[in-house]
């Protein structure tokens, strides 16, 4: 069994994102290329974004800190701490309205 403190990871990666030129920092908590399930903590500095990209499989986004906006075409969804957003099966992007941290969970298609 493996135990991770999401609170400590959020704090660490928010600090890393604030000084990164990209405005973001990420850490895979569980999974990876050898697993079907992957969970990644992503921290974004306010005003930064994950550019539009494809959805690699069934995915959800849990907002742990701050506020984000998920955009897919003409549709937008706002997320605040405690919100769980289902990522649409289409190209999408993620904008950080405030310094934010999210937990991305993906079940990769085989």
PDB file of N, CA and C in Angstrom:
ATOM      1  N   UNK A   1       0.833  -1.182   0.000  1.00  0.00           N
ATOM      2  CA  UNK A   1       0.000   0.000   0.000  1.00  0.00           C
ATOM      3  C   UNK A   1       0.877   1.245   0.000  1.00  0.00           C
ATOM      4  N   UNK A   2       0.418   2.255  -0.688  1.00  0.00           N
ATOM      5  CA  UNK A   2       1.126   3.526  -0.756  1.00  0.00           C
ATOM      6  C   UNK A   2       0.214   4.620  -0.234  1.00  0.00           C
ATOM      7  N   UNK A   3       0.773   5.523   0.566  1.00  0.00           N
ATOM      8  CA  UNK A   3      -0.020   6.629   1.112  1.00  0.00           C
ATOM      9  C   UNK A   3       0.631   7.938   0.681  1.00  0.00           C
ATOM     10  N   UNK A   4      -0.182   8.868   0.184  1.00  0.00           N
ATOM     11  CA  UNK A   4       0.278  10.196  -0.224  1.00  0.00           C
ATOM     12  C   UNK A   4      -0.565  11.241   0.488  1.00  0.00           C
ATOM     13  N   UNK A   5       0.034  12.338   0.872  1.00  0.00           N
ATOM     14  CA  UNK A   5      -0.707  13.459   1.432  1.00  0.00           C
ATOM     15  C   UNK A   5      -1.012  14.430   0.296  1.00  0.00           C
ATOM     16  N   UNK A   6      -2.276  14.483  -0.125  1.00  0.00           N
ATOM     17  CA  UNK A   6      -2.658  15.413  -1.186  1.00  0.00           C
ATOM     18  C   UNK A   6      -2.435  16.855  -0.737  1.00  0.00           C
ATOM     19  N   UNK A   7      -2.668  17.135   0.541  1.00  0.00           N
ATOM     20  CA  UNK A   7      -2.469  18.486   1.071  1.00  0.00           C
ATOM     21  C   UNK A   7      -1.015  18.919   0.904  1.00  0.00           C
ATOM     22  N   UNK A   8      -0.080  18.043   1.268  1.00  0.00           N
ATOM     23  CA  UNK A   8       1.348  18.366   1.137  1.00  0.00           C
ATOM     24  C   UNK A   8       1.748  18.480  -0.328  1.00  0.00           C
ATOM     25  N   UNK A   9       1.230  17.594  -1.178  1.00  0.00           N
ATOM     26  CA  UNK A   9       1.546  17.662  -2.602  1.00  0.00           C
ATOM     27  C   UNK A   9       1.010  18.940  -3.238  1.00  0.00           C
ATOM     28  N   UNK A  10      -0.203  19.343  -2.868  1.00  0.00           N
ATOM     29  CA  UNK A  10      -0.776  20.592  -3.383  1.00  0.00           C
ATOM     30  C   UNK A  10       0.122  21.755  -2.999  1.00  0.00           C
ATOM     31  N   UNK A  11       0.492  21.839  -1.741  1.00  0.00           N
ATOM     32  CA  UNK A  11       1.344  22.935  -1.255  1.00  0.00           C
ATOM     33  C   UNK A  11       2.669  22.971  -2.035  1.00  0.00           C
ATOM     34  N   UNK A  12       3.308  21.812  -2.184  1.00  0.00           N
ATOM     35  CA  UNK A  12       4.599  21.727  -2.875  1.00  0.00           C
ATOM     36  C   UNK A  12       4.469  22.134  -4.345  1.00  0.00           C
ATOM     37  N   UNK A  13       3.465  21.604  -5.028  1.00  0.00           N
ATOM     38  CA  UNK A  13       3.348  21.853  -6.460  1.00  0.00           C
ATOM     39  C   UNK A  13       2.800  23.244  -6.780  1.00  0.00           C
ATOM     40  N   UNK A  14       2.015  23.837  -5.892  1.00  0.00           N
ATOM     41  CA  UNK A  14       1.622  25.235  -6.083  1.00  0.00           C
ATOM     42  C   UNK A  14       2.851  26.140  -6.008  1.00  0.00           C
ATOM     43  N   UNK A  15       3.754  25.857  -5.076  1.00  0.00           N
ATOM     44  CA  UNK A  15       4.991  26.632  -4.966  1.00  0.00           C
ATOM     45  C   UNK A  15       5.848  26.444  -6.217  1.00  0.00           C
ATOM     46  N   UNK A  16       5.936  25.209  -6.706  1.00  0.00           N
ATOM     47  CA  UNK A  16       6.721  24.931  -7.916  1.00  0.00           C
ATOM     48  C   UNK A  16       6.110  25.629  -9.130  1.00  0.00           C
ATOM     49  N   UNK A  17       4.782  25.600  -9.239  1.00  0.00           N
ATOM     50  CA  UNK A  17       4.107  26.237 -10.377  1.00  0.00           C
ATOM     51  C   UNK A  17       4.305  27.743 -10.363  1.00  0.00           C
ATOM     52  N   UNK A  18       4.332  28.329  -9.177  1.00  0.00           N
ATOM     53  CA  UNK A  18       4.451  29.797  -9.085  1.00  0.00           C
ATOM     54  C   UNK A  18       5.787  30.282  -9.633  1.00  0.00           C
ATOM     55  N   UNK A  19       6.820  29.447  -9.583  1.00  0.00           N
ATOM     56  CA  UNK A  19       8.133  29.873 -10.079  1.00  0.00           C
ATOM     57  C   UNK A  19       8.493  29.253 -11.434  1.00  0.00           C
ATOM     58  N   UNK A  20       7.662  28.361 -11.950  1.00  0.00           N
ATOM     59  CA  UNK A  20       7.949  27.716 -13.236  1.00  0.00           C
ATOM     60  C   UNK A  20       7.579  28.648 -14.389  1.00  0.00           C
ATOM     61  N   UNK A  21       8.379  28.646 -15.443  1.00  0.00           N
ATOM     62  CA  UNK A  21       8.088  29.495 -16.601  1.00  0.00           C
ATOM     63  C   UNK A  21       6.764  29.104 -17.261  1.00  0.00           C
ATOM     64  N   UNK A  22       6.397  27.830 -17.174  1.00  0.00           N
ATOM     65  CA  UNK A  22       5.133  27.353 -17.758  1.00  0.00           C
ATOM     66  C   UNK A  22       3.928  27.687 -16.886  1.00  0.00           C
ATOM     67  N   UNK A  23       4.181  28.017 -15.606  1.00  0.00           N
ATOM     68  CA  UNK A  23       3.091  28.300 -14.678  1.00  0.00           C
ATOM     69  C   UNK A  23       2.405  27.051 -14.170  1.00  0.00           C
ATOM     70  N   UNK A  24       3.047  25.893 -14.327  1.00  0.00           N
ATOM     71  CA  UNK A  24       2.413  24.660 -13.862  1.00  0.00           C
ATOM     72  C   UNK A  24       3.452  23.670 -13.341  1.00  0.00           C
ATOM     73  N   UNK A  25       2.932  22.717 -12.572  1.00  0.00           N
ATOM     74  CA  UNK A  25       3.739  21.632 -12.022  1.00  0.00           C
ATOM     75  C   UNK A  25       2.821  20.421 -11.884  1.00  0.00           C
ATOM     76  N   UNK A  26       3.360  19.228 -12.113  1.00  0.00           N
ATOM     77  CA  UNK A  26       2.520  18.028 -12.051  1.00  0.00           C
ATOM     78  C   UNK A  26       3.300  16.864 -11.450  1.00  0.00           C
ATOM     79  N   UNK A  27       2.540  15.927 -10.887  1.00  0.00           N
ATOM     80  CA  UNK A  27       3.127  14.732 -10.273  1.00  0.00           C
ATOM     81  C   UNK A  27       2.144  13.579 -10.430  1.00  0.00           C
ATOM     82  N   UNK A  28       2.588  12.491 -11.063  1.00  0.00           N
ATOM     83  CA  UNK A  28       1.740  11.307 -11.166  1.00  0.00           C
ATOM     84  C   UNK A  28       1.758  10.597  -9.818  1.00  0.00           C
ATOM     85  N   UNK A  29       0.586  10.505  -9.209  1.00  0.00           N
ATOM     86  CA  UNK A  29       0.453   9.891  -7.887  1.00  0.00           C
ATOM     87  C   UNK A  29       0.323   8.381  -8.015  1.00  0.00           C
ATOM     88  N   UNK A  30      -0.438   7.963  -9.012  1.00  0.00           N
ATOM     89  CA  UNK A  30      -0.660   6.531  -9.210  1.00  0.00           C
ATOM     90  C   UNK A  30      -0.700   6.244 -10.700  1.00  0.00           C
ATOM     91  N   UNK A  31      -0.154   5.089 -11.058  1.00  0.00           N
ATOM     92  CA  UNK A  31      -0.251   4.632 -12.437  1.00  0.00           C
ATOM     93  C   UNK A  31       0.888   5.126 -13.285  1.00  0.00           C
ATOM     94  N   UNK A  32       0.599   5.251 -14.531  1.00  0.00           N
ATOM     95  CA  UNK A  32       1.602   5.601 -15.521  1.00  0.00           C
ATOM     96  C   UNK A  32       1.322   4.804 -16.773  1.00  0.00           C
ATOM     97  N   UNK A  33       2.289   4.735 -17.643  1.00  0.00           N
ATOM     98  CA  UNK A  33       2.078   4.073 -18.938  1.00  0.00           C
ATOM     99  C   UNK A  33       1.821   2.577 -18.817  1.00  0.00           C
ATOM    100  N   UNK A  34       2.235   1.961 -17.741  1.00  0.00           N
ATOM    101  CA  UNK A  34       2.042   0.517 -17.580  1.00  0.00           C
ATOM    102  C   UNK A  34       0.702   0.162 -16.928  1.00  0.00           C
ATOM    103  N   UNK A  35      -0.099   1.161 -16.572  1.00  0.00           N
ATOM    104  CA  UNK A  35      -1.389   0.936 -15.924  1.00  0.00           C
ATOM    105  C   UNK A  35      -2.529   1.525 -16.755  1.00  0.00           C
ATOM    106  N   UNK A  36      -3.719   0.983 -16.593  1.00  0.00           N
ATOM    107  CA  UNK A  36      -4.902   1.540 -17.262  1.00  0.00           C
ATOM    108  C   UNK A  36      -5.410   2.775 -16.517  1.00  0.00           C
ATOM    109  N   UNK A  37      -5.204   2.823 -15.189  1.00  0.00           N
ATOM    110  CA  UNK A  37      -5.657   3.946 -14.367  1.00  0.00           C
ATOM    111  C   UNK A  37      -4.462   4.824 -14.029  1.00  0.00           C
ATOM    112  N   UNK A  38      -4.665   6.141 -14.178  1.00  0.00           N
ATOM    113  CA  UNK A  38      -3.593   7.077 -13.838  1.00  0.00           C
ATOM    114  C   UNK A  38      -4.205   8.260 -13.089  1.00  0.00           C
ATOM    115  N   UNK A  39      -3.561   8.661 -11.988  1.00  0.00           N
ATOM    116  CA  UNK A  39      -3.985   9.828 -11.222  1.00  0.00           C
ATOM    117  C   UNK A  39      -2.811  10.790 -11.129  1.00  0.00           C
ATOM    118  N   UNK A  40      -3.061  12.025 -11.543  1.00  0.00           N
ATOM    119  CA  UNK A  40      -2.009  13.030 -11.596  1.00  0.00           C
ATOM    120  C   UNK A  40      -2.477  14.307 -10.915  1.00  0.00           C
ATOM    121  N   UNK A  41      -1.657  14.824 -10.017  1.00  0.00           N
ATOM    122  CA  UNK A  41      -1.923  16.112  -9.404  1.00  0.00           C
ATOM    123  C   UNK A  41      -1.310  17.173 -10.313  1.00  0.00           C
ATOM    124  N   UNK A  42      -2.104  18.172 -10.682  1.00  0.00           N
ATOM    125  CA  UNK A  42      -1.642  19.256 -11.543  1.00  0.00           C
ATOM    126  C   UNK A  42      -1.881  20.577 -10.815  1.00  0.00           C
ATOM    127  N   UNK A  43      -0.818  21.369 -10.687  1.00  0.00           N
ATOM    128  CA  UNK A  43      -0.929  22.694 -10.078  1.00  0.00           C
ATOM    129  C   UNK A  43      -0.711  23.731 -11.171  1.00  0.00           C
ATOM    130  N   UNK A  44      -1.542  24.753 -11.159  1.00  0.00           N
ATOM    131  CA  UNK A  44      -1.471  25.813 -12.164  1.00  0.00           C
ATOM    132  C   UNK A  44      -1.462  27.175 -11.484  1.00  0.00           C
ATOM    133  N   UNK A  45      -0.545  28.040 -11.911  1.00  0.00           N
ATOM    134  CA  UNK A  45      -0.519  29.414 -11.421  1.00  0.00           C
ATOM    135  C   UNK A  45      -1.696  30.162 -12.035  1.00  0.00           C
ATOM    136  N   UNK A  46      -2.285  31.096 -11.326  1.00  0.00           N
ATOM    137  CA  UNK A  46      -3.410  31.891 -11.831  1.00  0.00           C
ATOM    138  C   UNK A  46      -3.062  32.467 -13.197  1.00  0.00           C
ATOM    139  N   UNK A  47      -3.990  32.320 -14.147  1.00  0.00           N
ATOM    140  CA  UNK A  47      -3.793  32.834 -15.491  1.00  0.00           C
ATOM    141  C   UNK A  47      -3.133  31.863 -16.449  1.00  0.00           C
ATOM    142  N   UNK A  48      -2.607  30.750 -15.942  1.00  0.00           N
ATOM    143  CA  UNK A  48      -1.992  29.766 -16.832  1.00  0.00           C
ATOM    144  C   UNK A  48      -3.042  28.755 -17.270  1.00  0.00           C
ATOM    145  N   UNK A  49      -2.671  27.918 -18.238  1.00  0.00           N
ATOM    146  CA  UNK A  49      -3.651  26.971 -18.755  1.00  0.00           C
ATOM    147  C   UNK A  49      -2.963  25.738 -19.308  1.00  0.00           C
ATOM    148  N   UNK A  50      -3.747  24.682 -19.417  1.00  0.00           N
ATOM    149  CA  UNK A  50      -3.347  23.514 -20.190  1.00  0.00           C
ATOM    150  C   UNK A  50      -4.021  23.702 -21.540  1.00  0.00           C
ATOM    151  N   UNK A  51      -3.232  23.843 -22.579  1.00  0.00           N
ATOM    152  CA  UNK A  51      -3.774  24.100 -23.914  1.00  0.00           C
ATOM    153  C   UNK A  51      -4.688  22.967 -24.355  1.00  0.00           C
ATOM    154  N   UNK A  52      -5.492  23.235 -25.342  1.00  0.00           N
ATOM    155  CA  UNK A  52      -6.446  22.257 -25.854  1.00  0.00           C
ATOM    156  C   UNK A  52      -5.722  20.969 -26.252  1.00  0.00           C
ATOM    157  N   UNK A  53      -6.301  19.852 -25.834  1.00  0.00           N
ATOM    158  CA  UNK A  53      -5.714  18.543 -26.115  1.00  0.00           C
ATOM    159  C   UNK A  53      -6.824  17.493 -26.169  1.00  0.00           C
ATOM    160  N   UNK A  54      -6.479  16.309 -26.670  1.00  0.00           N
ATOM    161  CA  UNK A  54      -7.430  15.202 -26.764  1.00  0.00           C
ATOM    162  C   UNK A  54      -7.631  14.563 -25.395  1.00  0.00           C
ATOM    163  N   UNK A  55      -8.746  13.895 -25.226  1.00  0.00           N
ATOM    164  CA  UNK A  55      -9.024  13.116 -24.023  1.00  0.00           C
ATOM    165  C   UNK A  55      -8.510  11.705 -24.275  1.00  0.00           C
ATOM    166  N   UNK A  56      -7.538  11.222 -23.470  1.00  0.00           N
ATOM    167  CA  UNK A  56      -6.960   9.896 -23.707  1.00  0.00           C
ATOM    168  C   UNK A  56      -7.828   8.732 -23.225  1.00  0.00           C
ATOM    169  N   UNK A  57      -8.917   9.019 -22.552  1.00  0.00           N
ATOM    170  CA  UNK A  57      -9.787   7.962 -22.022  1.00  0.00           C
ATOM    171  C   UNK A  57     -10.828   8.579 -21.108  1.00  0.00           C
ATOM    172  N   UNK A  58     -11.559   7.730 -20.396  1.00  0.00           N
ATOM    173  CA  UNK A  58     -12.519   8.262 -19.427  1.00  0.00           C
ATOM    174  C   UNK A  58     -11.734   9.026 -18.372  1.00  0.00           C
ATOM    175  N   UNK A  59     -12.209  10.233 -18.040  1.00  0.00           N
ATOM    176  CA  UNK A  59     -11.435  11.070 -17.130  1.00  0.00           C
ATOM    177  C   UNK A  59     -12.326  11.964 -16.288  1.00  0.00           C
ATOM    178  N   UNK A  60     -11.850  12.232 -15.072  1.00  0.00           N
ATOM    179  CA  UNK A  60     -12.491  13.190 -14.178  1.00  0.00           C
ATOM    180  C   UNK A  60     -11.428  14.138 -13.637  1.00  0.00           C
ATOM    181  N   UNK A  61     -11.891  15.281 -13.171  1.00  0.00           N
ATOM    182  CA  UNK A  61     -11.023  16.287 -12.609  1.00  0.00           C
ATOM    183  C   UNK A  61     -11.618  16.722 -11.281  1.00  0.00           C
ATOM    184  N   UNK A  62     -10.901  16.495 -10.183  1.00  0.00           N
ATOM    185  CA  UNK A  62     -11.350  16.924  -8.865  1.00  0.00           C
ATOM    186  C   UNK A  62     -10.564  18.176  -8.490  1.00  0.00           C
ATOM    187  N   UNK A  63     -11.281  19.246  -8.196  1.00  0.00           N
ATOM    188  CA  UNK A  63     -10.626  20.500  -7.821  1.00  0.00           C
ATOM    189  C   UNK A  63     -10.272  20.426  -6.335  1.00  0.00           C
ATOM    190  N   UNK A  64      -8.979  20.570  -6.050  1.00  0.00           N
ATOM    191  CA  UNK A  64      -8.486  20.499  -4.675  1.00  0.00           C
ATOM    192  C   UNK A  64      -8.247  21.889  -4.083  1.00  0.00           C
ATOM    193  N   UNK A  65      -7.893  22.846  -4.939  1.00  0.00           N
ATOM    194  CA  UNK A  65      -7.544  24.194  -4.473  1.00  0.00           C
ATOM    195  C   UNK A  65      -7.791  25.181  -5.608  1.00  0.00           C
ATOM    196  N   UNK A  66      -8.305  26.360  -5.292  1.00  0.00           N
ATOM    197  CA  UNK A  66      -8.471  27.414  -6.285  1.00  0.00           C
ATOM    198  C   UNK A  66      -9.712  27.256  -7.140  1.00  0.00           C
ATOM    199  N   UNK A  67      -9.702  27.921  -8.298  1.00  0.00           N
ATOM    200  CA  UNK A  67     -10.828  27.852  -9.232  1.00  0.00           C
ATOM    201  C   UNK A  67     -10.295  27.659 -10.636  1.00  0.00           C
ATOM    202  N   UNK A  68     -10.953  26.780 -11.388  1.00  0.00           N
ATOM    203  CA  UNK A  68     -10.556  26.474 -12.760  1.00  0.00           C
ATOM    204  C   UNK A  68     -11.769  26.531 -13.677  1.00  0.00           C
ATOM    205  N   UNK A  69     -11.495  26.647 -14.973  1.00  0.00           N
ATOM    206  CA  UNK A  69     -12.537  26.569 -15.980  1.00  0.00           C
ATOM    207  C   UNK A  69     -12.117  25.528 -17.008  1.00  0.00           C
ATOM    208  N   UNK A  70     -12.968  24.531 -17.204  1.00  0.00           N
ATOM    209  CA  UNK A  70     -12.764  23.491 -18.209  1.00  0.00           C
ATOM    210  C   UNK A  70     -13.534  23.929 -19.455  1.00  0.00           C
ATOM    211  N   UNK A  71     -12.858  23.935 -20.609  1.00  0.00           N
ATOM    212  CA  UNK A  71     -13.466  24.416 -21.846  1.00  0.00           C
ATOM    213  C   UNK A  71     -13.390  23.314 -22.896  1.00  0.00           C
ATOM    214  N   UNK A  72     -14.539  23.024 -23.520  1.00  0.00           N
ATOM    215  CA  UNK A  72     -14.608  22.069 -24.629  1.00  0.00           C
ATOM    216  C   UNK A  72     -15.510  22.680 -25.692  1.00  0.00           C
ATOM    217  N   UNK A  73     -14.908  23.197 -26.753  1.00  0.00           N
ATOM    218  CA  UNK A  73     -15.696  23.863 -27.787  1.00  0.00           C
ATOM    219  C   UNK A  73     -16.394  25.081 -27.220  1.00  0.00           C
ATOM    220  N   UNK A  74     -17.717  25.125 -27.370  1.00  0.00           N
ATOM    221  CA  UNK A  74     -18.520  26.246 -26.864  1.00  0.00           C
ATOM    222  C   UNK A  74     -18.939  26.054 -25.410  1.00  0.00           C
ATOM    223  N   UNK A  75     -18.643  24.898 -24.830  1.00  0.00           N
ATOM    224  CA  UNK A  75     -19.076  24.583 -23.471  1.00  0.00           C
ATOM    225  C   UNK A  75     -17.984  24.908 -22.458  1.00  0.00           C
ATOM    226  N   UNK A  76     -18.401  25.469 -21.306  1.00  0.00           N
ATOM    227  CA  UNK A  76     -17.464  25.728 -20.212  1.00  0.00           C
ATOM    228  C   UNK A  76     -18.079  25.249 -18.900  1.00  0.00           C
ATOM    229  N   UNK A  77     -17.223  24.797 -18.007  1.00  0.00           N
ATOM    230  CA  UNK A  77     -17.636  24.368 -16.678  1.00  0.00           C
ATOM    231  C   UNK A  77     -16.661  24.981 -15.689  1.00  0.00           C
ATOM    232  N   UNK A  78     -17.196  25.602 -14.635  1.00  0.00           N
ATOM    233  CA  UNK A  78     -16.367  26.191 -13.593  1.00  0.00           C
ATOM    234  C   UNK A  78     -16.239  25.210 -12.448  1.00  0.00           C
ATOM    235  N   UNK A  79     -15.048  25.130 -11.878  1.00  0.00           N
ATOM    236  CA  UNK A  79     -14.809  24.227 -10.761  1.00  0.00           C
ATOM    237  C   UNK A  79     -14.153  24.934  -9.595  1.00  0.00           C
ATOM    238  N   UNK A  80     -14.619  24.616  -8.388  1.00  0.00           N
ATOM    239  CA  UNK A  80     -14.080  25.136  -7.134  1.00  0.00           C
ATOM    240  C   UNK A  80     -13.745  23.948  -6.235  1.00  0.00           C
ATOM    241  N   UNK A  81     -13.019  24.168  -5.140  1.00  0.00           N
ATOM    242  CA  UNK A  81     -12.638  23.050  -4.273  1.00  0.00           C
ATOM    243  C   UNK A  81     -13.832  22.167  -3.901  1.00  0.00           C
ATOM    244  N   UNK A  82     -13.631  20.870  -4.079  1.00  0.00           N
ATOM    245  CA  UNK A  82     -14.674  19.888  -3.787  1.00  0.00           C
ATOM    246  C   UNK A  82     -15.471  19.480  -5.003  1.00  0.00           C
ATOM    247  N   UNK A  83     -15.361  20.235  -6.110  1.00  0.00           N
ATOM    248  CA  UNK A  83     -16.098  19.891  -7.327  1.00  0.00           C
ATOM    249  C   UNK A  83     -15.398  18.760  -8.080  1.00  0.00           C
ATOM    250  N   UNK A  84     -16.203  17.893  -8.673  1.00  0.00           N
ATOM    251  CA  UNK A  84     -15.707  16.815  -9.525  1.00  0.00           C
ATOM    252  C   UNK A  84     -16.304  17.033 -10.910  1.00  0.00           C
ATOM    253  N   UNK A  85     -15.442  17.297 -11.880  1.00  0.00           N
ATOM    254  CA  UNK A  85     -15.871  17.544 -13.248  1.00  0.00           C
ATOM    255  C   UNK A  85     -15.586  16.313 -14.097  1.00  0.00           C
ATOM    256  N   UNK A  86     -16.561  15.887 -14.885  1.00  0.00           N
ATOM    257  CA  UNK A  86     -16.344  14.809 -15.837  1.00  0.00           C
ATOM    258  C   UNK A  86     -15.822  15.441 -17.114  1.00  0.00           C
ATOM    259  N   UNK A  87     -14.659  14.992 -17.555  1.00  0.00           N
ATOM    260  CA  UNK A  87     -14.046  15.575 -18.739  1.00  0.00           C
ATOM    261  C   UNK A  87     -14.730  15.006 -19.979  1.00  0.00           C
ATOM    262  N   UNK A  88     -15.171  15.885 -20.878  1.00  0.00           N
ATOM    263  CA  UNK A  88     -15.886  15.409 -22.066  1.00  0.00           C
ATOM    264  C   UNK A  88     -14.970  14.618 -22.993  1.00  0.00           C
ATOM    265  N   UNK A  89     -15.568  13.760 -23.783  1.00  0.00           N
ATOM    266  CA  UNK A  89     -14.815  12.936 -24.730  1.00  0.00           C
ATOM    267  C   UNK A  89     -14.590  13.744 -26.006  1.00  0.00           C
ATOM    268  N   UNK A  90     -13.877  14.853 -25.858  1.00  0.00           N
ATOM    269  CA  UNK A  90     -13.582  15.739 -26.985  1.00  0.00           C
ATOM    270  C   UNK A  90     -12.365  16.587 -26.613  1.00  0.00           C
ATOM    271  N   UNK A  91     -11.868  17.349 -27.565  1.00  0.00           N
ATOM    272  CA  UNK A  91     -10.757  18.245 -27.267  1.00  0.00           C
ATOM    273  C   UNK A  91     -11.200  19.243 -26.204  1.00  0.00           C
ATOM    274  N   UNK A  92     -10.293  19.564 -25.300  1.00  0.00           N
ATOM    275  CA  UNK A  92     -10.629  20.450 -24.189  1.00  0.00           C
ATOM    276  C   UNK A  92      -9.370  21.134 -23.672  1.00  0.00           C
ATOM    277  N   UNK A  93      -9.567  22.187 -22.878  1.00  0.00           N
ATOM    278  CA  UNK A  93      -8.463  22.882 -22.229  1.00  0.00           C
ATOM    279  C   UNK A  93      -8.872  23.188 -20.790  1.00  0.00           C
ATOM    280  N   UNK A  94      -7.896  23.594 -19.985  1.00  0.00           N
ATOM    281  CA  UNK A  94      -8.151  23.920 -18.586  1.00  0.00           C
ATOM    282  C   UNK A  94      -7.475  25.241 -18.262  1.00  0.00           C
ATOM    283  N   UNK A  95      -8.250  26.200 -17.756  1.00  0.00           N
ATOM    284  CA  UNK A  95      -7.738  27.518 -17.384  1.00  0.00           C
ATOM    285  C   UNK A  95      -7.751  27.670 -15.869  1.00  0.00           C
ATOM    286  N   UNK A  96      -6.675  28.230 -15.317  1.00  0.00           N
ATOM    287  CA  UNK A  96      -6.619  28.508 -13.878  1.00  0.00           C
ATOM    288  C   UNK A  96      -7.085  29.940 -13.633  1.00  0.00           C
ATOM    289  N   UNK A  97      -8.231  30.086 -12.998  1.00  0.00           N
ATOM    290  CA  UNK A  97      -8.768  31.408 -12.649  1.00  0.00           C
ATOM    291  C   UNK A  97      -7.979  31.969 -11.472  1.00  0.00           C
ATOM    292  N   UNK A  98      -7.611  31.098 -10.540  1.00  0.00           N
ATOM    293  CA  UNK A  98      -6.771  31.417  -9.374  1.00  0.00           C
ATOM    294  C   UNK A  98      -5.652  30.392  -9.344  1.00  0.00           C
ATOM    295  N   UNK A  99      -4.661  30.579  -8.466  1.00  0.00           N
ATOM    296  CA  UNK A  99      -3.698  29.509  -8.241  1.00  0.00           C
ATOM    297  C   UNK A  99      -4.518  28.273  -7.889  1.00  0.00           C
ATOM    298  N   UNK A 100      -4.300  27.176  -8.604  1.00  0.00           N
ATOM    299  CA  UNK A 100      -5.191  26.020  -8.483  1.00  0.00           C
ATOM    300  C   UNK A 100      -4.431  24.709  -8.490  1.00  0.00           C
ATOM    301  N   UNK A 101      -5.059  23.706  -7.901  1.00  0.00           N
ATOM    302  CA  UNK A 101      -4.544  22.338  -7.964  1.00  0.00           C
ATOM    303  C   UNK A 101      -5.727  21.410  -8.187  1.00  0.00           C
ATOM    304  N   UNK A 102      -5.532  20.459  -9.096  1.00  0.00           N
ATOM    305  CA  UNK A 102      -6.581  19.498  -9.434  1.00  0.00           C
ATOM    306  C   UNK A 102      -5.995  18.092  -9.427  1.00  0.00           C
ATOM    307  N   UNK A 103      -6.872  17.126  -9.222  1.00  0.00           N
ATOM    308  CA  UNK A 103      -6.483  15.724  -9.313  1.00  0.00           C
ATOM    309  C   UNK A 103      -7.159  15.163 -10.561  1.00  0.00           C
ATOM    310  N   UNK A 104      -6.347  14.846 -11.562  1.00  0.00           N
ATOM    311  CA  UNK A 104      -6.830  14.276 -12.817  1.00  0.00           C
ATOM    312  C   UNK A 104      -6.785  12.764 -12.705  1.00  0.00           C
ATOM    313  N   UNK A 105      -7.923  12.110 -12.933  1.00  0.00           N
ATOM    314  CA  UNK A 105      -7.992  10.648 -12.924  1.00  0.00           C
ATOM    315  C   UNK A 105      -8.395  10.209 -14.324  1.00  0.00           C
ATOM    316  N   UNK A 106      -7.583   9.332 -14.923  1.00  0.00           N
ATOM    317  CA  UNK A 106      -7.824   8.871 -16.293  1.00  0.00           C
ATOM    318  C   UNK A 106      -7.760   7.352 -16.338  1.00  0.00           C
ATOM    319  N   UNK A 107      -8.772   6.747 -16.978  1.00  0.00           N
ATOM    320  CA  UNK A 107      -8.747   5.327 -17.317  1.00  0.00           C
ATOM    321  C   UNK A 107      -8.411   5.280 -18.797  1.00  0.00           C
ATOM    322  N   UNK A 108      -7.181   4.936 -19.126  1.00  0.00           N
ATOM    323  CA  UNK A 108      -6.682   4.990 -20.497  1.00  0.00           C
ATOM    324  C   UNK A 108      -7.332   3.890 -21.343  1.00  0.00           C
ATOM    325  N   UNK A 109      -7.722   4.290 -22.541  1.00  0.00           N
ATOM    326  CA  UNK A 109      -8.282   3.329 -23.489  1.00  0.00           C
ATOM    327  C   UNK A 109      -7.171   2.433 -24.014  1.00  0.00           C
ATOM    328  N   UNK A 110      -7.480   1.161 -24.201  1.00  0.00           N
ATOM    329  CA  UNK A 110      -6.469   0.265 -24.772  1.00  0.00           C
ATOM    330  C   UNK A 110      -6.626   0.139 -26.256  1.00  0.00           C
TER     331      UNK A 110
END
